[in-house]
Amino acid sequence: MTDLLAPQSSPTQERRLVTEIPGPRSRELMARRSATVSAGVGTTLPVFVERAGGGVVVDVDGNSLIDLGAGIAVVNVGNAAPRVVAAVQEQVASFTHTCFMVTPYEGYVAVCEELARVTPGDHEKRSALFNSGSEAVENAVKIARVATNRSAVIVFDHAYHGRTNLTMALTAKNMPYKNGFGPFAPEVYRVPMSYPFRDADGFSGAEAAARAIRQIETQVGAANVAAVLVEPIQGEGGFVVPAPGFLPAVAEWCSRAGAVFIADEVQTGFCRTGDWFASEHEGVVPDLITLAKGMAGGLPLAAVTGRAELMDAVHTGGLGGTYGGNPLACAAALASIETMRELDLAGAARAIGDTMLPRLRALQARFPTIGDIRGRGAMIAIELVKPGTTEPDPALTAAVASHCHAQGVVVLTAGTFGNVLRFLPPLVIGPDLLSEALDVLDAAFAAVS
Ligand code: PLZ
């Protein structure tokens, strides 16, 4: 008999293909899925999962795939991480839900205490917990509007902030996120991002910030701006790393203009980029920060953390939701954060980047379709183009991705033009597995080029 309180041991850390991908059991389940799940919900890789842990995902046919996606930057501590499993098991047996707004519990408060410690800046902070990244972003905008008594929200080209009505408006890309789903929320203004690969050579972060600010001042007016919302490294938009100086200049403009600087760290947060948060890399201290994904080891939890005077500007009862800060998710978050500290997962993310970047540069030397390599820590991407140009090659990108999938490596694509391959391994992935995944990527380029 299995001991229900003992965390499952991690699956064997290997790539193992015992059927074609997808195998027969997965194909059966895909047929059931098609008959019952809305066609509106997409599938990157049609293998159904049986278990996952460390750097692998094991499917229902017994194939073991190397995970370079981490459930889109969620299981930074690994799937079914032992501490997370134990904490959730203990919590689920005590109580599963009361609604924090009805009768509170310690876990929620303890998570907010941790968020005050780990997020940038030593100012007085407050937090509120939610269920998803979109919900965190929506609430950050609500808080900024109430606190400033202004309504305009500034966002950037290539931004991704979610799929709810307001966050669709904040998101840049039409297909698949927005097409046909309007009308969208008003008072959202989009300005150019710093995108070094696509900006003119030598166009600096300061110049890119000045370009954006000029547009804000002429088209919106500084006095109308409630918030500037930016991903410090853009996620779905293609892991766009702004030129140095861009984020500090935008943050500095916000403080002069009386606008709230919101860093959306939903994808970059929790050690992913080699620091606790990507804002830290350039010493930027956001007024508000939105968090989700990596926070709770796979359980749905999100947060807005920020300056006490902004967070407390909201009338009592103005923030909330039935499930926000669910006790199981809070237990998982506390265990995840503890794991990040104990295993130094920020250091692990830097080591992953240090392994990947030279390998990808060597690949670029052989395959001129790799136009750009960028990212930080364990958030790394390559942008594929027609050789010698910046013309996107989404077809090649899809071909490389599906070759990797067929060979048992989970990779994701991204980018406004669909031409970015992004790598987001769990931060606990072993070096051999990571190296093997890069061998598969290498072979994929050789096969499709
Ligand atoms: N902000 C920066 O990356 C979610 C989206 C996957 P939710 N990114 C993955 C998809 O296709 O839906 C994300 C993000 C940033 C906000 C969000 C939204 O977070 O938890 O998906 O709502």
Tab-separated table of C-alpha atoms and ligand atoms in Angstrom:
chain	number	residue	atom	x	y	z
A	1	MET	CA	0.000	0.000	0.000
A	2	THR	CA	1.277	3.443	-0.806
A	3	ASP	CA	1.800	5.906	1.990
A	4	LEU	CA	-0.535	8.716	1.014
A	5	LEU	CA	1.409	11.268	3.022
A	6	ALA	CA	4.721	10.485	1.330
A	7	PRO	CA	5.358	12.605	-1.736
A	8	GLN	CA	5.553	10.523	-4.875
A	9	SER	CA	9.109	9.992	-5.898
A	10	SER	CA	10.004	11.892	-9.022
A	11	PRO	CA	9.750	9.938	-12.298
A	12	THR	CA	13.031	8.654	-13.733
A	13	GLN	CA	14.862	11.610	-15.193
A	14	GLU	CA	15.237	10.449	-18.756
A	15	ARG	CA	13.920	10.985	-22.271
A	16	ARG	CA	12.264	7.730	-23.288
A	17	LEU	CA	10.131	7.129	-26.358
A	18	VAL	CA	8.247	3.848	-26.407
A	19	THR	CA	5.586	4.793	-28.988
A	20	GLU	CA	5.270	7.385	-31.696
A	21	ILE	CA	4.229	10.819	-30.370
A	22	PRO	CA	1.336	10.979	-29.684
A	23	GLY	CA	0.898	7.332	-28.770
A	24	PRO	CA	-2.309	5.303	-29.064
A	25	ARG	CA	-3.664	6.103	-25.578
A	26	SER	CA	-3.093	9.819	-26.141
A	27	ARG	CA	-4.792	9.618	-29.524
A	28	GLU	CA	-7.803	7.946	-27.932
A	29	LEU	CA	-7.984	10.695	-25.329
A	30	MET	CA	-7.614	13.362	-28.021
A	31	ALA	CA	-10.651	11.897	-29.771
A	32	ARG	CA	-12.637	12.109	-26.524
A	33	ARG	CA	-11.332	15.643	-26.010
A	34	SER	CA	-12.501	16.752	-29.443
A	35	ALA	CA	-15.957	15.357	-28.773
A	36	THR	CA	-16.375	17.191	-25.504
A	37	VAL	CA	-13.950	20.094	-25.037
A	38	SER	CA	-14.561	23.353	-26.871
A	39	ALA	CA	-12.561	23.714	-30.057
A	40	GLY	CA	-11.623	27.151	-28.743
A	41	VAL	CA	-9.143	25.583	-26.317
A	42	GLY	CA	-5.884	24.826	-28.142
A	43	THR	CA	-3.292	22.062	-27.703
A	44	THR	CA	0.448	22.548	-28.159
A	45	LEU	CA	1.381	18.894	-27.917
A	46	PRO	CA	-1.366	16.232	-27.927
A	47	VAL	CA	0.148	13.881	-25.357
A	48	PHE	CA	-1.892	13.283	-22.247
A	49	VAL	CA	0.068	13.428	-19.030
A	50	GLU	CA	0.151	10.745	-16.378
A	51	ARG	CA	2.790	12.209	-14.096
A	52	ALA	CA	5.571	14.744	-14.125
A	53	GLY	CA	8.485	15.835	-11.975
A	54	GLY	CA	11.989	17.261	-12.128
A	55	GLY	CA	12.644	17.861	-15.810
A	56	VAL	CA	10.283	15.324	-17.347
A	57	VAL	CA	6.645	14.793	-18.267
A	58	VAL	CA	5.498	11.168	-18.552
A	59	ASP	CA	2.552	10.454	-20.823
A	60	VAL	CA	-0.199	7.843	-20.712
A	61	ASP	CA	1.661	5.684	-23.248
A	62	GLY	CA	4.782	5.538	-21.088
A	63	ASN	CA	6.793	8.079	-23.057
A	64	SER	CA	8.982	10.356	-20.962
A	65	LEU	CA	9.461	13.821	-22.455
A	66	ILE	CA	11.991	16.455	-21.468
A	67	ASP	CA	10.110	19.495	-20.229
A	68	LEU	CA	11.320	22.833	-21.573
A	69	GLY	CA	7.971	24.508	-20.905
A	70	ALA	CA	7.254	24.059	-17.189
A	71	GLY	CA	3.541	24.469	-17.931
A	72	ILE	CA	4.344	27.969	-19.311
A	73	ALA	CA	6.757	29.054	-16.571
A	74	VAL	CA	4.673	27.685	-13.717
A	75	VAL	CA	6.425	24.694	-12.169
A	76	ASN	CA	9.675	26.537	-11.492
A	77	VAL	CA	10.188	24.263	-8.459
A	78	GLY	CA	9.340	21.191	-10.563
A	79	ASN	CA	6.087	19.317	-10.940
A	80	ALA	CA	4.763	17.676	-7.785
A	81	ALA	CA	7.716	19.150	-5.889
A	82	PRO	CA	8.047	17.168	-2.639
A	83	ARG	CA	7.621	20.119	-0.279
A	84	VAL	CA	4.610	21.382	-2.242
A	85	VAL	CA	2.979	17.950	-2.232
A	86	ALA	CA	3.455	17.581	1.517
A	87	ALA	CA	2.160	21.093	2.292
A	88	VAL	CA	-0.926	20.669	0.124
A	89	GLN	CA	-1.671	17.227	1.541
A	90	GLU	CA	-1.537	18.593	5.058
A	91	GLN	CA	-3.725	21.575	4.182
A	92	VAL	CA	-6.308	19.619	2.203
A	93	ALA	CA	-6.912	17.388	5.187
A	94	SER	CA	-7.460	20.386	7.509
A	95	PHE	CA	-9.761	22.617	5.456
A	96	THR	CA	-10.087	23.294	1.756
A	97	HIS	CA	-11.890	26.632	1.661
A	98	THR	CA	-13.612	29.158	3.848
A	99	CYS	CA	-13.276	32.251	1.657
A	100	PHE	CA	-10.674	34.609	3.107
A	101	MET	CA	-13.196	37.463	3.031
A	102	VAL	CA	-15.586	35.476	5.237
A	103	THR	CA	-13.330	33.807	7.808
A	104	PRO	CA	-9.599	34.358	7.259
A	105	TYR	CA	-6.698	31.957	7.807
A	106	GLU	CA	-2.986	32.287	8.441
A	107	GLY	CA	-1.712	30.902	5.117
A	108	TYR	CA	-2.966	33.917	3.171
A	109	VAL	CA	-1.283	36.328	5.567
A	110	ALA	CA	1.945	34.310	5.526
A	111	VAL	CA	2.020	34.433	1.703
A	112	CYS	CA	1.588	38.227	1.782
A	113	GLU	CA	4.425	38.457	4.336
A	114	GLU	CA	6.658	36.428	2.000
A	115	LEU	CA	5.708	38.582	-0.991
A	116	ALA	CA	6.690	41.700	0.955
A	117	ARG	CA	10.089	40.089	1.609
A	118	VAL	CA	10.900	38.724	-1.841
A	119	THR	CA	9.616	41.506	-4.134
A	120	PRO	CA	11.872	44.473	-5.010
A	121	GLY	CA	12.092	47.492	-2.708
A	122	ASP	CA	12.173	47.908	1.064
A	123	HIS	CA	9.165	50.238	1.255
A	124	GLU	CA	6.033	49.357	3.211
A	125	LYS	CA	4.037	46.839	1.127
A	126	ARG	CA	0.630	45.240	1.004
A	127	SER	CA	-0.693	42.394	-1.152
A	128	ALA	CA	-3.986	40.946	-2.317
A	129	LEU	CA	-4.340	37.412	-3.664
A	130	PHE	CA	-6.240	36.210	-6.722
A	131	ASN	CA	-6.518	33.109	-8.934
A	132	SER	CA	-4.856	33.917	-12.233
A	133	GLY	CA	-2.408	36.276	-13.829
A	134	SER	CA	-5.199	38.012	-15.734
A	135	GLU	CA	-7.066	38.649	-12.531
A	136	ALA	CA	-3.941	40.066	-10.886
A	137	VAL	CA	-3.412	42.448	-13.810
A	138	GLU	CA	-7.063	43.555	-13.769
A	139	ASN	CA	-6.815	44.278	-10.074
A	140	ALA	CA	-3.544	46.171	-10.416
A	141	VAL	CA	-5.307	48.461	-12.903
A	142	LYS	CA	-8.274	48.881	-10.554
A	143	ILE	CA	-5.934	49.805	-7.707
A	144	ALA	CA	-3.937	52.258	-9.840
A	145	ARG	CA	-7.121	53.973	-11.037
A	146	VAL	CA	-8.554	54.372	-7.568
A	147	ALA	CA	-5.248	55.536	-6.104
A	148	THR	CA	-4.598	58.151	-8.824
A	149	ASN	CA	-8.176	59.072	-9.694
A	150	ARG	CA	-7.066	58.824	-13.358
A	151	SER	CA	-8.137	56.341	-16.003
A	152	ALA	CA	-5.594	55.920	-18.828
A	153	VAL	CA	-3.460	52.782	-18.884
A	154	ILE	CA	-0.350	52.625	-21.055
A	155	VAL	CA	0.787	49.293	-22.496
A	156	PHE	CA	3.380	48.304	-25.084
A	157	ASP	CA	3.614	46.653	-28.458
A	158	HIS	CA	3.990	42.849	-28.133
A	159	ALA	CA	2.522	42.916	-24.617
A	160	TYR	CA	0.594	39.993	-23.180
A	161	HIS	CA	-1.468	40.506	-20.046
A	162	GLY	CA	-4.326	37.985	-20.259
A	163	ARG	CA	-7.583	36.931	-21.841
A	164	THR	CA	-10.316	38.622	-19.766
A	165	ASN	CA	-12.002	41.649	-21.279
A	166	LEU	CA	-9.736	44.284	-19.762
A	167	THR	CA	-6.595	42.197	-20.166
A	168	MET	CA	-7.445	41.416	-23.818
A	169	ALA	CA	-7.474	45.158	-24.328
A	170	LEU	CA	-4.057	45.326	-22.661
A	171	THR	CA	-2.715	42.454	-24.780
A	172	ALA	CA	-1.271	43.431	-28.161
A	173	LYS	CA	-1.687	40.398	-30.388
A	174	ASN	CA	-4.974	39.872	-32.210
A	175	MET	CA	-4.762	36.185	-33.157
A	176	PRO	CA	-5.649	34.092	-31.226
A	177	TYR	CA	-6.237	36.219	-28.144
A	178	LYS	CA	-8.611	38.971	-29.270
A	179	ASN	CA	-10.008	38.189	-32.695
A	180	GLY	CA	-13.776	38.637	-32.704
A	181	PHE	CA	-13.972	39.026	-28.908
A	182	GLY	CA	-14.445	42.795	-28.749
A	183	PRO	CA	-15.528	45.405	-27.963
A	184	PHE	CA	-12.646	45.903	-25.594
A	185	ALA	CA	-12.276	48.023	-22.477
A	186	PRO	CA	-11.531	51.691	-23.159
A	187	GLU	CA	-8.745	53.985	-21.938
A	188	VAL	CA	-5.950	51.634	-22.970
A	189	TYR	CA	-3.146	53.190	-25.046
A	190	ARG	CA	-0.370	51.253	-26.763
A	191	VAL	CA	3.117	52.657	-27.307
A	192	PRO	CA	6.289	51.234	-28.884
A	193	MET	CA	8.415	48.763	-26.923
A	194	SER	CA	12.190	48.574	-26.884
A	195	TYR	CA	12.903	45.562	-29.120
A	196	PRO	CA	16.654	45.546	-29.836
A	197	PHE	CA	16.507	42.946	-32.627
A	198	ARG	CA	13.895	44.986	-34.499
A	199	ASP	CA	14.906	48.521	-33.530
A	200	ALA	CA	17.623	50.316	-35.498
A	201	ASP	CA	21.165	49.241	-34.600
A	202	GLY	CA	22.426	51.074	-31.566
A	203	PHE	CA	18.959	52.445	-30.650
A	204	SER	CA	19.388	52.636	-26.886
A	205	GLY	CA	17.027	51.864	-24.039
A	206	ALA	CA	16.923	55.553	-23.170
A	207	GLU	CA	15.984	56.432	-26.771
A	208	ALA	CA	13.296	53.745	-26.828
A	209	ALA	CA	11.888	55.089	-23.559
A	210	ALA	CA	11.925	58.631	-24.954
A	211	ARG	CA	10.046	57.410	-28.051
A	212	ALA	CA	7.350	55.826	-25.873
A	213	ILE	CA	7.143	58.777	-23.493
A	214	ARG	CA	6.832	61.280	-26.340
A	215	GLN	CA	3.858	59.312	-27.600
A	216	ILE	CA	2.275	59.125	-24.138
A	217	GLU	CA	2.683	62.850	-23.578
A	218	THR	CA	1.354	63.883	-26.979
A	219	GLN	CA	-1.449	61.344	-27.394
A	220	VAL	CA	-2.653	60.755	-23.829
A	221	GLY	CA	-1.252	63.499	-21.610
A	222	ALA	CA	0.818	62.742	-18.518
A	223	ALA	CA	-1.897	64.027	-16.176
A	224	ASN	CA	-4.359	61.404	-17.451
A	225	VAL	CA	-2.131	58.383	-16.950
A	226	ALA	CA	-3.127	56.109	-14.075
A	227	ALA	CA	-0.536	53.447	-14.855
A	228	VAL	CA	2.152	52.247	-17.184
A	229	LEU	CA	2.057	48.455	-17.342
A	230	VAL	CA	5.046	46.531	-18.674
A	231	GLU	CA	6.516	43.037	-18.632
A	232	PRO	CA	10.210	43.510	-17.742
A	233	ILE	CA	10.923	40.748	-20.253
A	234	GLN	CA	7.942	40.180	-22.526
A	235	GLY	CA	6.652	36.613	-22.401
A	236	GLU	CA	4.089	35.616	-25.021
A	237	GLY	CA	5.327	38.511	-27.168
A	238	GLY	CA	8.574	36.607	-27.773
A	239	PHE	CA	10.869	37.019	-24.764
A	240	VAL	CA	11.654	40.540	-25.837
A	241	VAL	CA	14.341	41.903	-23.526
A	242	PRO	CA	14.278	45.706	-23.639
A	243	ALA	CA	17.588	47.495	-24.148
A	244	PRO	CA	19.346	48.451	-20.889
A	245	GLY	CA	18.055	51.712	-19.513
A	246	PHE	CA	14.557	51.376	-20.974
A	247	LEU	CA	12.795	50.132	-17.838
A	248	PRO	CA	14.541	52.536	-15.435
A	249	ALA	CA	13.671	55.495	-17.717
A	250	VAL	CA	10.009	54.461	-17.942
A	251	ALA	CA	9.811	53.926	-14.170
A	252	GLU	CA	11.433	57.296	-13.566
A	253	TRP	CA	8.958	59.018	-15.903
A	254	CYS	CA	6.087	57.405	-13.972
A	255	SER	CA	7.308	58.769	-10.690
A	256	ARG	CA	7.613	62.276	-12.182
A	257	ALA	CA	4.178	62.026	-13.836
A	258	GLY	CA	2.420	60.651	-10.762
A	259	ALA	CA	1.563	57.470	-12.679
A	260	VAL	CA	1.763	54.013	-11.153
A	261	PHE	CA	4.541	51.858	-12.606
A	262	ILE	CA	3.219	48.288	-12.751
A	263	ALA	CA	5.610	45.458	-13.565
A	264	ASP	CA	3.779	42.399	-14.858
A	265	GLU	CA	6.071	39.665	-13.549
A	266	VAL	CA	3.535	36.880	-14.053
A	267	GLN	CA	5.908	35.033	-16.409
A	268	THR	CA	9.279	36.450	-15.286
A	269	GLY	CA	8.769	36.059	-11.553
A	270	PHE	CA	9.941	33.651	-8.898
A	271	CYS	CA	13.570	33.042	-9.881
A	272	ARG	CA	12.830	32.414	-13.564
A	273	THR	CA	15.284	35.036	-14.856
A	274	GLY	CA	18.026	34.393	-12.302
A	275	ASP	CA	16.785	36.897	-9.731
A	276	TRP	CA	13.628	36.649	-7.669
A	277	PHE	CA	12.096	39.131	-10.150
A	278	ALA	CA	13.274	40.448	-13.498
A	279	SER	CA	12.840	44.089	-12.403
A	280	GLU	CA	15.767	43.624	-10.046
A	281	HIS	CA	18.233	43.180	-12.890
A	282	GLU	CA	18.283	46.927	-13.513
A	283	GLY	CA	17.414	47.956	-9.968
A	284	VAL	CA	13.870	48.932	-10.924
A	285	VAL	CA	11.422	49.071	-8.009
A	286	PRO	CA	7.853	48.814	-9.338
A	287	ASP	CA	5.037	50.590	-7.511
A	288	LEU	CA	2.869	47.512	-8.087
A	289	ILE	CA	3.916	44.080	-9.240
A	290	THR	CA	1.609	41.378	-10.613
A	291	LEU	CA	2.460	37.770	-9.821
A	292	ALA	CA	1.106	34.306	-10.632
A	293	LYS	CA	2.509	31.247	-12.433
A	294	GLY	CA	5.754	30.307	-10.630
A	295	MET	CA	4.377	31.412	-7.310
A	296	ALA	CA	2.613	28.260	-6.155
A	297	GLY	CA	4.212	25.254	-7.841
A	298	GLY	CA	1.264	24.670	-10.159
A	299	LEU	CA	-1.673	25.558	-7.944
A	300	PRO	CA	-3.672	28.548	-9.143
A	301	LEU	CA	-2.618	31.601	-7.189
A	302	ALA	CA	-1.873	35.182	-8.170
A	303	ALA	CA	-1.118	38.415	-6.395
A	304	VAL	CA	-0.765	42.130	-6.619
A	305	THR	CA	1.956	43.394	-4.296
A	306	GLY	CA	2.857	47.018	-3.957
A	307	ARG	CA	3.262	50.256	-2.090
A	308	ALA	CA	1.051	50.310	0.989
A	309	GLU	CA	-0.334	53.763	0.178
A	310	LEU	CA	-1.567	52.542	-3.237
A	311	MET	CA	-2.829	49.164	-2.073
A	312	ASP	CA	-4.614	50.739	0.904
A	313	ALA	CA	-6.199	53.498	-1.203
A	314	VAL	CA	-8.931	51.009	-2.118
A	315	HIS	CA	-12.165	51.145	-0.104
A	316	THR	CA	-12.768	48.158	2.168
A	317	GLY	CA	-14.401	45.362	0.209
A	318	GLY	CA	-13.197	46.746	-3.125
A	319	LEU	CA	-10.847	43.814	-3.759
A	320	GLY	CA	-11.594	40.140	-3.478
A	321	GLY	CA	-13.209	37.092	-5.012
A	322	THR	CA	-14.511	33.765	-3.762
A	323	TYR	CA	-11.351	31.757	-4.258
A	324	GLY	CA	-8.580	34.358	-4.156
A	325	GLY	CA	-5.812	33.079	-1.872
A	326	ASN	CA	-7.326	29.612	-1.585
A	327	PRO	CA	-5.745	27.785	1.389
A	328	LEU	CA	-4.317	24.933	-0.716
A	329	ALA	CA	-2.740	27.403	-3.123
A	330	CYS	CA	-1.315	29.413	-0.217
A	331	ALA	CA	0.209	26.285	1.330
A	332	ALA	CA	1.720	25.469	-2.054
A	333	ALA	CA	3.097	29.000	-2.423
A	334	LEU	CA	4.770	28.945	0.980
A	335	ALA	CA	6.337	25.578	0.168
A	336	SER	CA	7.431	26.783	-3.282
A	337	ILE	CA	9.077	29.925	-1.949
A	338	GLU	CA	10.838	27.886	0.730
A	339	THR	CA	12.059	25.494	-1.986
A	340	MET	CA	13.334	28.398	-4.096
A	341	ARG	CA	15.359	29.661	-1.140
A	342	GLU	CA	16.613	26.289	-0.023
A	343	LEU	CA	17.691	25.107	-3.486
A	344	ASP	CA	18.824	28.584	-4.633
A	345	LEU	CA	16.665	28.333	-7.725
A	346	ALA	CA	17.674	31.825	-8.849
A	347	GLY	CA	21.226	30.476	-9.057
A	348	ALA	CA	19.892	27.390	-10.829
A	349	ALA	CA	18.163	29.630	-13.388
A	350	ARG	CA	21.417	31.483	-14.048
A	351	ALA	CA	23.218	28.173	-14.498
A	352	ILE	CA	20.566	27.056	-17.009
A	353	GLY	CA	21.103	30.257	-18.996
A	354	ASP	CA	24.874	29.776	-18.823
A	355	THR	CA	24.474	26.276	-20.277
A	356	MET	CA	21.988	27.229	-22.956
A	357	LEU	CA	23.402	30.444	-24.377
A	358	PRO	CA	26.760	29.100	-25.668
A	359	ARG	CA	25.013	26.044	-27.116
A	360	LEU	CA	22.480	28.241	-28.906
A	361	ARG	CA	25.217	30.550	-30.184
A	362	ALA	CA	27.031	27.561	-31.649
A	363	LEU	CA	23.762	26.541	-33.296
A	364	GLN	CA	23.302	30.052	-34.684
A	365	ALA	CA	26.759	29.874	-36.262
A	366	ARG	CA	25.534	26.859	-38.261
A	367	PHE	CA	21.956	27.938	-38.917
A	368	PRO	CA	21.591	31.554	-40.096
A	369	THR	CA	17.825	31.203	-39.698
A	370	ILE	CA	18.474	31.925	-36.008
A	371	GLY	CA	18.324	35.698	-36.157
A	372	ASP	CA	18.463	36.421	-32.454
A	373	ILE	CA	19.162	34.668	-29.166
A	374	ARG	CA	17.926	36.426	-26.077
A	375	GLY	CA	16.560	36.126	-22.592
A	376	ARG	CA	17.940	35.813	-19.132
A	377	GLY	CA	18.410	32.935	-16.732
A	378	ALA	CA	15.996	30.132	-17.543
A	379	MET	CA	13.868	32.328	-19.818
A	380	ILE	CA	15.650	31.971	-23.139
A	381	ALA	CA	14.411	32.222	-26.725
A	382	ILE	CA	15.574	32.194	-30.314
A	383	GLU	CA	13.888	34.198	-33.045
A	384	LEU	CA	13.780	32.565	-36.479
A	385	VAL	CA	13.978	34.621	-39.652
A	386	LYS	CA	14.825	34.392	-43.336
A	387	PRO	CA	18.643	34.365	-43.293
A	388	GLY	CA	20.262	37.777	-43.282
A	389	THR	CA	16.971	39.618	-42.701
A	390	THR	CA	14.555	40.263	-39.852
A	391	GLU	CA	11.686	38.753	-41.831
A	392	PRO	CA	9.910	36.296	-39.472
A	393	ASP	CA	9.818	32.593	-40.335
A	394	PRO	CA	6.852	31.156	-38.428
A	395	ALA	CA	6.668	28.064	-40.658
A	396	LEU	CA	10.225	27.051	-39.815
A	397	THR	CA	9.522	27.768	-36.153
A	398	ALA	CA	6.525	25.454	-36.183
A	399	ALA	CA	8.536	22.787	-38.013
A	400	VAL	CA	11.399	22.872	-35.492
A	401	ALA	CA	8.924	22.770	-32.598
A	402	SER	CA	7.055	19.788	-33.985
A	403	HIS	CA	10.301	17.955	-34.670
A	404	CYS	CA	11.280	18.486	-31.034
A	405	HIS	CA	7.863	17.292	-29.899
A	406	ALA	CA	8.121	14.123	-31.989
A	407	GLN	CA	11.534	13.471	-30.445
A	408	GLY	CA	10.248	13.872	-26.907
A	409	VAL	CA	11.094	17.456	-25.986
A	410	VAL	CA	8.376	19.885	-24.937
A	411	VAL	CA	9.174	23.292	-26.426
A	412	LEU	CA	6.855	26.269	-26.797
A	413	THR	CA	6.610	28.956	-29.408
A	414	ALA	CA	5.841	32.637	-28.878
A	415	GLY	CA	6.093	36.017	-30.520
A	416	THR	CA	3.854	38.500	-32.257
A	417	PHE	CA	4.939	36.905	-35.538
A	418	GLY	CA	4.888	33.305	-34.229
A	419	ASN	CA	8.586	32.935	-35.009
A	420	VAL	CA	10.101	32.537	-31.558
A	421	LEU	CA	11.049	29.261	-29.884
A	422	ARG	CA	11.112	29.751	-26.164
A	423	PHE	CA	12.657	27.646	-23.457
A	424	LEU	CA	11.334	27.670	-19.908
A	425	PRO	CA	12.614	24.548	-18.173
A	426	PRO	CA	11.695	23.790	-14.582
A	427	LEU	CA	14.546	25.280	-12.546
A	428	VAL	CA	15.262	21.849	-11.047
A	429	ILE	CA	16.041	20.228	-14.418
A	430	GLY	CA	19.311	18.267	-14.330
A	431	PRO	CA	22.233	19.347	-16.541
A	432	ASP	CA	22.305	16.075	-18.512
A	433	LEU	CA	18.649	16.298	-19.410
A	434	LEU	CA	19.030	19.933	-20.439
A	435	SER	CA	22.015	19.056	-22.590
A	436	GLU	CA	20.108	16.196	-24.217
A	437	ALA	CA	17.210	18.541	-24.998
A	438	LEU	CA	19.676	20.867	-26.739
A	439	ASP	CA	20.992	17.904	-28.760
A	440	VAL	CA	17.425	17.250	-29.901
A	441	LEU	CA	17.005	20.904	-30.840
A	442	ASP	CA	20.247	20.734	-32.807
A	443	ALA	CA	19.015	17.645	-34.656
A	444	ALA	CA	15.691	19.365	-35.316
A	445	PHE	CA	17.440	22.265	-37.038
A	446	ALA	CA	19.551	19.849	-39.057
A	447	ALA	CA	16.429	17.915	-40.074
A	448	VAL	CA	14.266	20.839	-41.151
A	449	SER	CA	16.912	23.143	-42.643
B	1	PLZ	N1	0.732	38.388	-17.754
B	1	PLZ	C1	3.065	38.389	-18.474
B	1	PLZ	O1	2.566	35.728	-19.313
B	1	PLZ	C2	0.049	34.358	-18.976
B	1	PLZ	C3	-0.761	32.592	-21.320
B	1	PLZ	C4	-1.107	31.316	-21.938
B	1	PLZ	P1	-3.140	33.824	-16.629
B	1	PLZ	N2	0.861	33.828	-19.991
B	1	PLZ	C5	0.497	32.524	-20.500
B	1	PLZ	C6	-2.345	31.454	-22.769
B	1	PLZ	O2	-2.264	31.252	-23.979
B	1	PLZ	O3	-3.411	31.747	-22.187
B	1	PLZ	C7	0.308	35.783	-18.530
B	1	PLZ	C8	1.558	36.399	-18.727
B	1	PLZ	C9	1.745	37.721	-18.310
B	1	PLZ	C10	-0.462	37.832	-17.560
B	1	PLZ	C11	-0.717	36.524	-17.938
B	1	PLZ	C12	-2.074	35.948	-17.685
B	1	PLZ	O4	-1.993	34.943	-16.722
B	1	PLZ	O5	-2.808	33.107	-15.349
B	1	PLZ	O6	-3.015	32.977	-17.852
B	1	PLZ	O7	-4.436	34.543	-16.550
